[in-house]
């Protein structure tokens, strides 16, 4: 059974760096074809694709946020970490991590974690 | 980036109605399209991928069609648990953008 769970701060100040951790079980990020992605959703708004890391350490980012994002994996801990620098109130959102399946679709999602950016 | 539009953005329907949601891509994406359902306070749930392949466990009243730039999600007979917001996502090229969503509400 695949599960994912996001963790990290619920409140960050403007200009700070956000670090979110996705801890997963039921699969290994060392298995060919596997990936973990991050998606966010501002309150009342649509989903936004942020980043994706593959089993072979290939990393893909949203071009609009690429300069601020870093995605890494720790295969031994079954974790994927997303860092976002220079946080702004417009980055207030629920952040989800998800399991990448065939053709890059997300078939399993974490519950999401709400991050508020405010001074 | 490939832009996705969805129509309508809001839909009011009754139980038993046939519902169709359209997703249009700003450029051709072959069949690299997925549909998700999201209920308030919950993570999205994968319904359909490769434009028309039903995800395991998803009721057969959901179906998808289309290729290129125009796609549809159809619910053949709306059930009470189907009231939610539906998003399309293109998987043709990075970034794998989502549509703006279609909220299906109770009439």
Tab-separated table of N, CA, C and O in Angstrom, chain A residues 39 41 45-49 52 54 58 60-64 96 101-112, chain B residues 1 31-34 36 38 41-46 48-50 55 87 89 91 94-101:
chain	number	residue	atom	x	y	z
A	39	UNK	N	3.031	19.441	-5.769
A	39	UNK	CA	1.969	20.240	-6.362
A	39	UNK	C	1.436	21.145	-5.244
A	39	UNK	O	1.378	20.726	-4.095
A	41	UNK	N	-1.610	24.275	-4.015
A	41	UNK	CA	-2.946	24.799	-4.292
A	41	UNK	C	-3.239	25.948	-3.328
A	41	UNK	O	-3.515	25.706	-2.145
A	45	UNK	N	-8.125	28.083	-4.991
A	45	UNK	CA	-7.622	28.194	-6.362
A	45	UNK	C	-7.238	26.828	-6.924
A	45	UNK	O	-7.425	25.798	-6.289
A	46	UNK	N	-6.673	26.857	-8.135
A	46	UNK	CA	-6.383	25.624	-8.845
A	46	UNK	C	-5.046	25.012	-8.418
A	46	UNK	O	-4.242	25.621	-7.709
A	47	UNK	N	-4.835	23.803	-8.869
A	47	UNK	CA	-3.596	23.087	-8.622
A	47	UNK	C	-2.472	23.656	-9.480
A	47	UNK	O	-2.688	24.066	-10.629
A	48	UNK	N	-1.271	23.656	-8.930
A	48	UNK	CA	-0.098	24.122	-9.664
A	48	UNK	C	1.016	23.094	-9.516
A	48	UNK	O	1.434	22.775	-8.402
A	49	UNK	N	1.501	22.586	-10.638
A	49	UNK	CA	2.596	21.616	-10.653
A	49	UNK	C	3.902	22.337	-10.373
A	49	UNK	O	4.221	23.348	-11.011
A	52	UNK	N	9.323	17.608	-9.923
A	52	UNK	CA	9.242	16.141	-9.977
A	52	UNK	C	10.653	15.582	-9.967
A	52	UNK	O	11.542	16.105	-10.666
A	54	UNK	N	12.831	11.908	-10.331
A	54	UNK	CA	12.721	10.530	-10.776
A	54	UNK	C	13.733	9.627	-10.074
A	54	UNK	O	14.687	10.108	-9.449
A	58	UNK	N	16.880	12.382	-12.065
A	58	UNK	CA	16.468	13.437	-12.985
A	58	UNK	C	15.476	14.328	-12.251
A	58	UNK	O	14.584	13.820	-11.556
A	60	UNK	N	12.892	17.844	-12.536
A	60	UNK	CA	12.180	18.780	-13.401
A	60	UNK	C	11.453	19.797	-12.536
A	60	UNK	O	10.900	19.437	-11.507
A	61	UNK	N	11.479	21.045	-13.013
A	61	UNK	CA	10.887	22.132	-12.248
A	61	UNK	C	9.942	22.955	-13.113
A	61	UNK	O	10.109	23.044	-14.335
A	62	UNK	N	8.984	23.588	-12.449
A	62	UNK	CA	8.178	24.582	-13.126
A	62	UNK	C	9.085	25.750	-13.502
A	62	UNK	O	9.760	26.318	-12.626
A	63	UNK	N	9.117	26.143	-14.766
A	63	UNK	CA	10.018	27.230	-15.174
A	63	UNK	C	9.786	28.527	-14.402
A	63	UNK	O	10.746	29.250	-14.121
A	64	UNK	N	8.539	28.801	-14.059
A	64	UNK	CA	8.236	30.062	-13.374
A	64	UNK	C	8.788	30.096	-11.953
A	64	UNK	O	8.927	31.174	-11.377
A	96	UNK	N	1.177	19.569	-1.721
A	96	UNK	CA	1.002	18.126	-1.798
A	96	UNK	C	2.243	17.467	-2.414
A	96	UNK	O	2.846	18.025	-3.337
A	101	UNK	N	3.377	7.861	-11.472
A	101	UNK	CA	3.130	6.552	-12.077
A	101	UNK	C	3.382	6.645	-13.579
A	101	UNK	O	4.091	7.556	-14.021
A	102	UNK	N	2.822	5.770	-14.346
A	102	UNK	CA	3.084	5.760	-15.781
A	102	UNK	C	2.712	7.100	-16.408
A	102	UNK	O	1.762	7.744	-15.973
A	103	UNK	N	3.454	7.486	-17.402
A	103	UNK	CA	3.209	8.732	-18.148
A	103	UNK	C	3.129	9.953	-17.236
A	103	UNK	O	2.420	10.914	-17.519
A	104	UNK	N	3.838	9.871	-16.104
A	104	UNK	CA	3.974	11.019	-15.206
A	104	UNK	C	2.696	11.441	-14.491
A	104	UNK	O	2.608	12.535	-13.946
A	105	UNK	N	1.684	10.577	-14.492
A	105	UNK	CA	0.491	10.901	-13.723
A	105	UNK	C	0.741	10.642	-12.243
A	105	UNK	O	1.644	9.899	-11.882
A	106	UNK	N	-0.054	11.281	-11.411
A	106	UNK	CA	0.051	11.097	-9.966
A	106	UNK	C	-1.106	10.222	-9.500
A	106	UNK	O	-2.259	10.656	-9.512
A	107	UNK	N	-0.806	9.001	-9.082
A	107	UNK	CA	-1.871	8.088	-8.687
A	107	UNK	C	-2.089	8.028	-7.181
A	107	UNK	O	-3.159	7.603	-6.737
A	108	UNK	N	-1.118	8.414	-6.403
A	108	UNK	CA	-1.271	8.490	-4.959
A	108	UNK	C	-0.769	9.853	-4.484
A	108	UNK	O	0.302	10.301	-4.904
A	109	UNK	N	-1.557	10.438	-3.596
A	109	UNK	CA	-1.256	11.761	-3.098
A	109	UNK	C	-1.178	11.748	-1.579
A	109	UNK	O	-1.868	10.960	-0.923
A	110	UNK	N	-0.349	12.648	-1.035
A	110	UNK	CA	-0.387	12.870	0.400
A	110	UNK	C	-1.617	13.689	0.759
A	110	UNK	O	-2.364	14.142	-0.108
A	111	UNK	N	-1.826	13.873	2.037
A	111	UNK	CA	-2.990	14.621	2.513
A	111	UNK	C	-2.840	16.119	2.311
A	111	UNK	O	-3.815	16.872	2.374
A	112	UNK	N	-1.603	16.567	2.091
A	112	UNK	CA	-1.351	17.987	1.915
A	112	UNK	C	-1.034	18.675	3.233
A	112	UNK	O	-1.464	18.235	4.304
B	1	UNK	N	4.965	27.164	-21.759
B	1	UNK	CA	4.096	26.237	-21.042
B	1	UNK	C	2.831	26.002	-21.853
B	1	UNK	O	2.322	26.896	-22.536
B	31	UNK	N	-2.514	12.165	-26.529
B	31	UNK	CA	-3.473	11.674	-25.524
B	31	UNK	C	-2.917	11.792	-24.107
B	31	UNK	O	-3.370	11.093	-23.193
B	32	UNK	N	-1.952	12.685	-23.940
B	32	UNK	CA	-1.296	12.821	-22.638
B	32	UNK	C	-2.101	13.738	-21.715
B	32	UNK	O	-1.695	14.868	-21.395
B	33	UNK	N	-3.249	13.228	-21.309
B	33	UNK	CA	-4.128	14.004	-20.463
B	33	UNK	C	-4.719	13.134	-19.374
B	33	UNK	O	-5.099	11.988	-19.609
B	34	UNK	N	-4.781	13.701	-18.177
B	34	UNK	CA	-5.385	13.008	-17.037
B	34	UNK	C	-6.488	13.880	-16.445
B	34	UNK	O	-6.495	15.101	-16.605
B	36	UNK	N	-8.645	14.508	-12.729
B	36	UNK	CA	-8.678	14.298	-11.289
B	36	UNK	C	-9.968	14.868	-10.727
B	36	UNK	O	-10.502	15.853	-11.231
B	38	UNK	N	-11.484	16.361	-7.062
B	38	UNK	CA	-11.090	16.842	-5.739
B	38	UNK	C	-12.303	17.295	-4.950
B	38	UNK	O	-13.102	18.094	-5.420
B	41	UNK	N	-11.147	20.020	1.018
B	41	UNK	CA	-10.264	19.594	2.090
B	41	UNK	C	-9.539	18.292	1.837
B	41	UNK	O	-8.844	17.790	2.739
B	42	UNK	N	-9.673	17.756	0.635
B	42	UNK	CA	-9.053	16.468	0.308
B	42	UNK	C	-8.065	16.620	-0.839
B	42	UNK	O	-8.130	17.566	-1.619
B	43	UNK	N	-7.166	15.639	-0.939
B	43	UNK	CA	-6.240	15.614	-2.069
B	43	UNK	C	-6.978	15.184	-3.329
B	43	UNK	O	-7.999	14.494	-3.262
B	44	UNK	N	-6.489	15.596	-4.481
B	44	UNK	CA	-7.091	15.129	-5.734
B	44	UNK	C	-7.002	13.612	-5.857
B	44	UNK	O	-6.097	12.978	-5.314
B	45	UNK	N	-7.955	13.071	-6.612
B	45	UNK	CA	-8.010	11.636	-6.876
B	45	UNK	C	-7.962	11.413	-8.378
B	45	UNK	O	-8.729	12.027	-9.126
B	46	UNK	N	-7.065	10.546	-8.801
B	46	UNK	CA	-6.939	10.250	-10.229
B	46	UNK	C	-8.151	9.463	-10.723
B	46	UNK	O	-8.515	8.433	-10.156
B	48	UNK	N	-8.916	9.344	-14.574
B	48	UNK	CA	-8.651	8.895	-15.940
B	48	UNK	C	-7.260	9.352	-16.352
B	48	UNK	O	-6.835	10.462	-16.004
B	49	UNK	N	-6.546	8.513	-17.088
B	49	UNK	CA	-5.266	8.904	-17.650
B	49	UNK	C	-5.204	8.448	-19.102
B	49	UNK	O	-6.063	7.696	-19.560
B	50	UNK	N	-4.200	8.937	-19.798
B	50	UNK	CA	-4.085	8.678	-21.241
B	50	UNK	C	-5.398	9.007	-21.942
B	50	UNK	O	-5.841	8.287	-22.846
B	55	UNK	N	-8.880	4.754	-14.311
B	55	UNK	CA	-8.027	4.271	-13.229
B	55	UNK	C	-8.744	3.153	-12.484
B	55	UNK	O	-9.976	3.175	-12.319
B	87	UNK	N	-10.332	18.518	-12.338
B	87	UNK	CA	-9.190	19.152	-13.001
B	87	UNK	C	-8.638	18.241	-14.086
B	87	UNK	O	-8.524	17.022	-13.894
B	89	UNK	N	-5.137	17.623	-16.473
B	89	UNK	CA	-3.694	17.849	-16.412
B	89	UNK	C	-3.056	17.311	-17.680
B	89	UNK	O	-3.357	16.179	-18.077
B	91	UNK	N	0.236	15.974	-19.710
B	91	UNK	CA	1.488	15.284	-19.406
B	91	UNK	C	2.329	15.148	-20.663
B	91	UNK	O	3.120	14.213	-20.790
B	94	UNK	N	6.900	19.313	-19.971
B	94	UNK	CA	7.083	20.036	-18.709
B	94	UNK	C	6.848	21.533	-18.919
B	94	UNK	O	7.187	22.065	-19.981
B	95	UNK	N	6.279	22.215	-17.930
B	95	UNK	CA	5.701	21.678	-16.684
B	95	UNK	C	4.341	21.047	-16.941
B	95	UNK	O	3.581	21.491	-17.805
B	96	UNK	N	4.008	20.044	-16.202
B	96	UNK	CA	2.767	19.285	-16.418
B	96	UNK	C	1.579	20.039	-15.831
B	96	UNK	O	1.041	19.686	-14.796
B	97	UNK	N	1.144	21.031	-16.534
B	97	UNK	CA	0.146	21.975	-16.057
B	97	UNK	C	-1.231	21.370	-15.846
B	97	UNK	O	-1.623	20.405	-16.519
B	98	UNK	N	-1.957	21.981	-14.909
B	98	UNK	CA	-3.341	21.627	-14.621
B	98	UNK	C	-4.266	22.681	-15.223
B	98	UNK	O	-3.890	23.842	-15.396
B	99	UNK	N	-5.490	22.263	-15.490
B	99	UNK	CA	-6.518	23.211	-15.880
B	99	UNK	C	-7.025	23.971	-14.660
B	99	UNK	O	-6.689	23.634	-13.525
B	100	UNK	N	-7.866	24.979	-14.881
B	100	UNK	CA	-8.365	25.819	-13.787
B	100	UNK	C	-9.461	25.170	-12.953
B	100	UNK	O	-9.833	25.710	-11.900
B	101	UNK	N	-9.970	24.049	-13.409
B	101	UNK	CA	-10.978	23.330	-12.629
B	101	UNK	C	-12.408	23.617	-13.064
B	101	UNK	O	-12.724	24.689	-13.580
